[in-house]
Amino acid sequence: MDHYKSIFELARKVLGDRRLAESWMTTKLASLNNQTPEELLKSSANGHKELEGYLSNMLDVMCGAK
């Protein structure tokens, strides 16, 4: 499975909706230096690891983890 597909599937699981995941993948995010997750995957060899961590943190916040 390529990195784009694995990150997209993880985003879909975290966000709970395919359309939200599609939107998230193409939205410039300040926490990613105004890059989209899609751009980060293309520009960084470790972009997929950064995005996995980002989504994990997002899930923690959504679930109220401390």
PDB file of C-alpha atoms in Angstrom:
ATOM      1  CA  MET A   1       0.000   0.000   0.000  1.00  0.00           C
ATOM      2  CA  ASP A   2       1.455   3.375  -0.907  1.00  0.00           C
ATOM      3  CA  HIS A   3       1.857   6.118   1.684  1.00  0.00           C
ATOM      4  CA  TYR A   4      -0.908   8.297   0.232  1.00  0.00           C
ATOM      5  CA  LYS A   5      -3.462   5.509   0.438  1.00  0.00           C
ATOM      6  CA  SER A   6      -2.452   4.461   3.957  1.00  0.00           C
ATOM      7  CA  ILE A   7      -2.609   8.055   5.238  1.00  0.00           C
ATOM      8  CA  PHE A   8      -5.932   8.621   3.495  1.00  0.00           C
ATOM      9  CA  GLU A   9      -7.391   5.466   5.072  1.00  0.00           C
ATOM     10  CA  LEU A  10      -6.098   6.505   8.497  1.00  0.00           C
ATOM     11  CA  ALA A  11      -7.621   9.982   8.041  1.00  0.00           C
ATOM     12  CA  ARG A  12     -10.906   8.379   7.010  1.00  0.00           C
ATOM     13  CA  LYS A  13     -10.917   6.247  10.147  1.00  0.00           C
ATOM     14  CA  VAL A  14     -10.052   9.191  12.407  1.00  0.00           C
ATOM     15  CA  LEU A  15     -12.490  11.619  10.798  1.00  0.00           C
ATOM     16  CA  GLY A  16     -15.192   9.019  10.230  1.00  0.00           C
ATOM     17  CA  ASP A  17     -16.070  10.073   6.699  1.00  0.00           C
ATOM     18  CA  ARG A  18     -14.503   9.703   3.257  1.00  0.00           C
ATOM     19  CA  ARG A  19     -15.443  13.239   2.183  1.00  0.00           C
ATOM     20  CA  LEU A  20     -13.885  14.743   5.309  1.00  0.00           C
ATOM     21  CA  ALA A  21     -10.706  12.756   4.679  1.00  0.00           C
ATOM     22  CA  GLU A  22     -10.597  13.960   1.053  1.00  0.00           C
ATOM     23  CA  SER A  23     -11.026  17.544   2.216  1.00  0.00           C
ATOM     24  CA  TRP A  24      -8.385  17.159   4.927  1.00  0.00           C
ATOM     25  CA  MET A  25      -5.862  15.778   2.418  1.00  0.00           C
ATOM     26  CA  THR A  26      -6.176  18.920   0.271  1.00  0.00           C
ATOM     27  CA  THR A  27      -6.429  21.601   2.982  1.00  0.00           C
ATOM     28  CA  LYS A  28      -3.405  23.748   3.799  1.00  0.00           C
ATOM     29  CA  LEU A  29      -2.669  23.359   7.509  1.00  0.00           C
ATOM     30  CA  ALA A  30      -0.726  25.875   9.595  1.00  0.00           C
ATOM     31  CA  SER A  31       0.739  23.043  11.665  1.00  0.00           C
ATOM     32  CA  LEU A  32       2.235  21.616   8.466  1.00  0.00           C
ATOM     33  CA  ASN A  33       3.823  24.947   7.467  1.00  0.00           C
ATOM     34  CA  ASN A  34       0.850  25.787   5.253  1.00  0.00           C
ATOM     35  CA  GLN A  35       1.225  22.613   3.228  1.00  0.00           C
ATOM     36  CA  THR A  36      -1.521  20.153   2.514  1.00  0.00           C
ATOM     37  CA  PRO A  37      -1.001  16.596   3.751  1.00  0.00           C
ATOM     38  CA  GLU A  38      -0.849  15.642   0.064  1.00  0.00           C
ATOM     39  CA  GLU A  39       2.005  18.132  -0.545  1.00  0.00           C
ATOM     40  CA  LEU A  40       3.869  16.950   2.545  1.00  0.00           C
ATOM     41  CA  LEU A  41       3.762  13.360   1.306  1.00  0.00           C
ATOM     42  CA  LYS A  42       5.299  14.468  -1.996  1.00  0.00           C
ATOM     43  CA  SER A  43       7.950  16.782  -0.532  1.00  0.00           C
ATOM     44  CA  SER A  44       9.227  14.852   2.483  1.00  0.00           C
ATOM     45  CA  ALA A  45      10.701  11.374   2.666  1.00  0.00           C
ATOM     46  CA  ASN A  46       9.285  11.081   6.182  1.00  0.00           C
ATOM     47  CA  GLY A  47       6.011  12.860   5.444  1.00  0.00           C
ATOM     48  CA  HIS A  48       3.964   9.736   6.069  1.00  0.00           C
ATOM     49  CA  LYS A  49       5.460   9.370   9.556  1.00  0.00           C
ATOM     50  CA  GLU A  50       4.732  13.026  10.327  1.00  0.00           C
ATOM     51  CA  LEU A  51       1.135  12.611   9.168  1.00  0.00           C
ATOM     52  CA  GLU A  52       0.660   9.395  11.148  1.00  0.00           C
ATOM     53  CA  GLY A  53       1.761  11.300  14.257  1.00  0.00           C
ATOM     54  CA  TYR A  54      -0.464  14.242  13.358  1.00  0.00           C
ATOM     55  CA  LEU A  55      -3.517  11.996  12.965  1.00  0.00           C
ATOM     56  CA  SER A  56      -2.697  10.126  16.171  1.00  0.00           C
ATOM     57  CA  ASN A  57      -2.534  13.426  18.059  1.00  0.00           C
ATOM     58  CA  MET A  58      -5.776  14.568  16.438  1.00  0.00           C
ATOM     59  CA  LEU A  59      -7.479  11.356  17.561  1.00  0.00           C
ATOM     60  CA  ASP A  60      -6.146  11.827  21.108  1.00  0.00           C
ATOM     61  CA  VAL A  61      -7.605  15.335  21.223  1.00  0.00           C
ATOM     62  CA  MET A  62     -10.938  14.158  19.837  1.00  0.00           C
ATOM     63  CA  CYS A  63     -11.121  11.371  22.431  1.00  0.00           C
ATOM     64  CA  GLY A  64     -10.019  13.606  25.295  1.00  0.00           C
ATOM     65  CA  ALA A  65      -6.763  11.762  26.011  1.00  0.00           C
ATOM     66  CA  LYS A  66      -4.408  13.464  28.430  1.00  0.00           C
TER      67      LYS A  66
END
